Amino acid sequence: MDMIIRPVLEIAKLAWGPIGRRIGYIKNLKKNMKELDKHDLFAARDDVLDKINSNKPNGVCNKWLENVKQIEDEVKGIREEFEGDKKCLIGRCPNIYSRMKLGKRVEDIIKEMTDQSKKRLEFDGKELPDAPLEKVLLQNVESNSLTATERTLKEILMFIEDDNTKMIGVWGMGGVGKTTTMKLLNDRLEGSPAFEIVIWVTVSKAGNRRNVQNVIADRLKLSELASDDQLKASVCKALRKKKFLLLLDDVWERIDLSDVGIPPLNQVDGCKVVLTTRSLKVCRQMKTNEDVKVETLSEDEAWNLFIKSAGDVAMTSDIKQFAEGIVKECGGLPLAINVVGSSLRNNADVVVWRYTLRELQSPTTSENEDMEEKVFPCLRSSYVLLKDDSKKKLFLYCSLYPEDDEIFINDLVEYCWLEGYIHGVRSIEDARDKGTLHGNWSR
């Protein structure tokens, strides 16, 4: 009898371990939620922020702050789910599986919070970088060896180094390369000793004060606040303690910076604002100190960019005359050149090149100087040149995304597969694989 009972007991012990843990997740949920609320990690984070408010944190400290922000978001989600579960339990049987999963999440996040609290001690008193801030130095490059974008960037950097220049306007017609220049500026100064923080905000035509505030607050790692005025005060307080560079891209109308929470630039030493807009009038309304016009590309620059997009096929004897005509019709606009060049890439069919040039030379296109009227025929040509109906539908589907939205190819493939635009695949996995192989569909 003992020979039978003993193995059964051993099996029961082995089985009870996992079962007991799961029961513990449910049993200890309320107690662990109280422990979660009493944890001192976020208080430690606030202490660190107080220490570094007027300085730039080093890499270790900055990474720790990012980790704590992720934990804070997770804790917020846990609290919302816990409160939701409590409401659902009134007069009903609890969802055991849901409570068990929530209990495990709480235990895991408490462990992570404790680990991060220990990591805080590793850099206590060492939150700041050793090197002092230095002034940005311009590279000594001959102006005639620079591209249009590089010349514009150099001019902006020159104004940034000028102590008397607080706000710089960068203007020019759409598609001329203002955003590209701003991205280069951001990459050049992000993490450099010139500024403690570089903040990028894409304003766009539909932009509003709260959206701008939210982007700045997120970059400053500020807690979520209910009212615009509270957020304005918090943004202003944080920026007064930092040497910042604020990059406002695609501004369509005047923005009251003080209403957003930006402190007066003459009261914060070394801080700058750079904005891009299509209109010089907006620069005037924003009271910029200096304005930089982004010019269209020269003939040589436009041709070189087109060759990069279209490939060497554009230089073959029977196609070159059409290629040169197409580049001329693009009017030196990088956006138009890239769109048309990419759609013609490595296409050796002379008929296609002749048709594209004829489309761009239509009276409604060549006589209108407005960027949208210039670029639209280029987009239309690139659409017409797509070889199958699926790609055309995918092209049109991309136009449904809001302005300035980032399009992720996996998401796009899933949406289009569900819409029935992607054929010849049996599952969503096959659709994703096809999307990866043909990633240029979304370009």
Steps between C-alpha positions, in 0.01 A plus 500: 500500500783737592660432162187636334432800727856642501524553120152653501604746772816593307296567188254708703787709642637565152156599372422724798797732439370662177139484622591658834682785328195574286270497801747732676472753215127530572522474879772767533365741238350758740804490729737542205296791364549680833873425483504636147346829616751533786811424292759779510629470140308799365602715799862408422439600137367840610810552715722427200304746283543769766876442494541515122242768415766758418739250344512223243503143643766254392415191297450266797267741679304577184449130426380444857247782464371345176459162673309660789271679252417164338431350842275797587296438184470129588390582856236738364362220282498256792308744722241560229452125450477439877235770542312365200505149643361627832201655322440184298502283815193670654228236505694267271747214525858614448689416183762276663733489201493879462574552872783248486663678203461837671648362822806372315544837325493676838763269651722535192479881496574523875814293441600728211438811714718357777777423249487855363510642855824307554642625170428857615762454773765415239509856365395694811700823489615422145197610301683753284762463225859588581558720196376863513287651226694644209408719210420334167776555245429526130709289267722698269363392162516704182151630417527410132558132589175473698160384376196727539395314815847522652520873424164556668607294801824696532310831493261381773791382717667838456191674638472246784853593609405869506410594859267776378293265282227325698249388234577392143247456221569254218260552211441389144244329280379152593715211383815714486674319787425695818419192708808318369713795610336499843565127540868558423503784754336277760750219438791745510406651837321212677734378772759771424632721781334805340158434655375300795193392307380521138121481459340422164132581441321442170225762510326450160189669366269340758732571793368655820641625828428184699668274245814713507493503881459122517801435278718738701376358833572145386853600395551661841363185671230698679207324662160522328298801615127564461482864392683704237599759761656237728695357209606849390637576848687169521655539154609856579652400835694211345630699201620790718747255655638365171699632207263386226464506123138480383445390139149576367449336161223582251346806667198637309395789719623700797551306823493686832805339660425647842156338484669163442730550797820613326672758723601835342821427309664819627461366855662157443869506413609317184157357410385507136192433287521399133179470297421399143211638297397549140425867559733787583188666644493239779863584581402865531204412725725286720746792525802297398840667536642346182340330200658243270341429162539143375562527127421240236783279376737617228490317165801285589367418849158412357654274235726321749207439736289368213773254396515370858124441493454373143828316451757513219233405244417873486838568336458258208496665159135433412363603842723788613311770306175402672673475838639852463155630409344328802759651735429844356125459556561404865617858555789418733267356766663201675161346586382503138836373373506210745138402430539490121852357509398213728201412280728481193789322669685265261212513250650474149172547311531820294121521463459527878754783521341688210153462655621624840658810347182573300292475820726744683499742206120529495387868520340464844831375637769710336321835534420470870774592745320367808679204655191283537418551131861416412527187712152357437570406136821333621300295749243420231773380264655278765153352562433434132838327463423241770482163327207330670167592656601387851784752515271776376249424774781495754619839371152648543458340843811686621330829411232426763752538783491835685761759412845430652394154622777242490400200287628166629516239225381210718188694602441610141529143371253372762244770418527440125482123543178540699366730227577232240762705313778241529443190290674164479551456875326254733558662838601822671848351552535450124380857446761635743775301326389635165494851643856459629622377161323785320558775757531758224119482452460759773748745351 
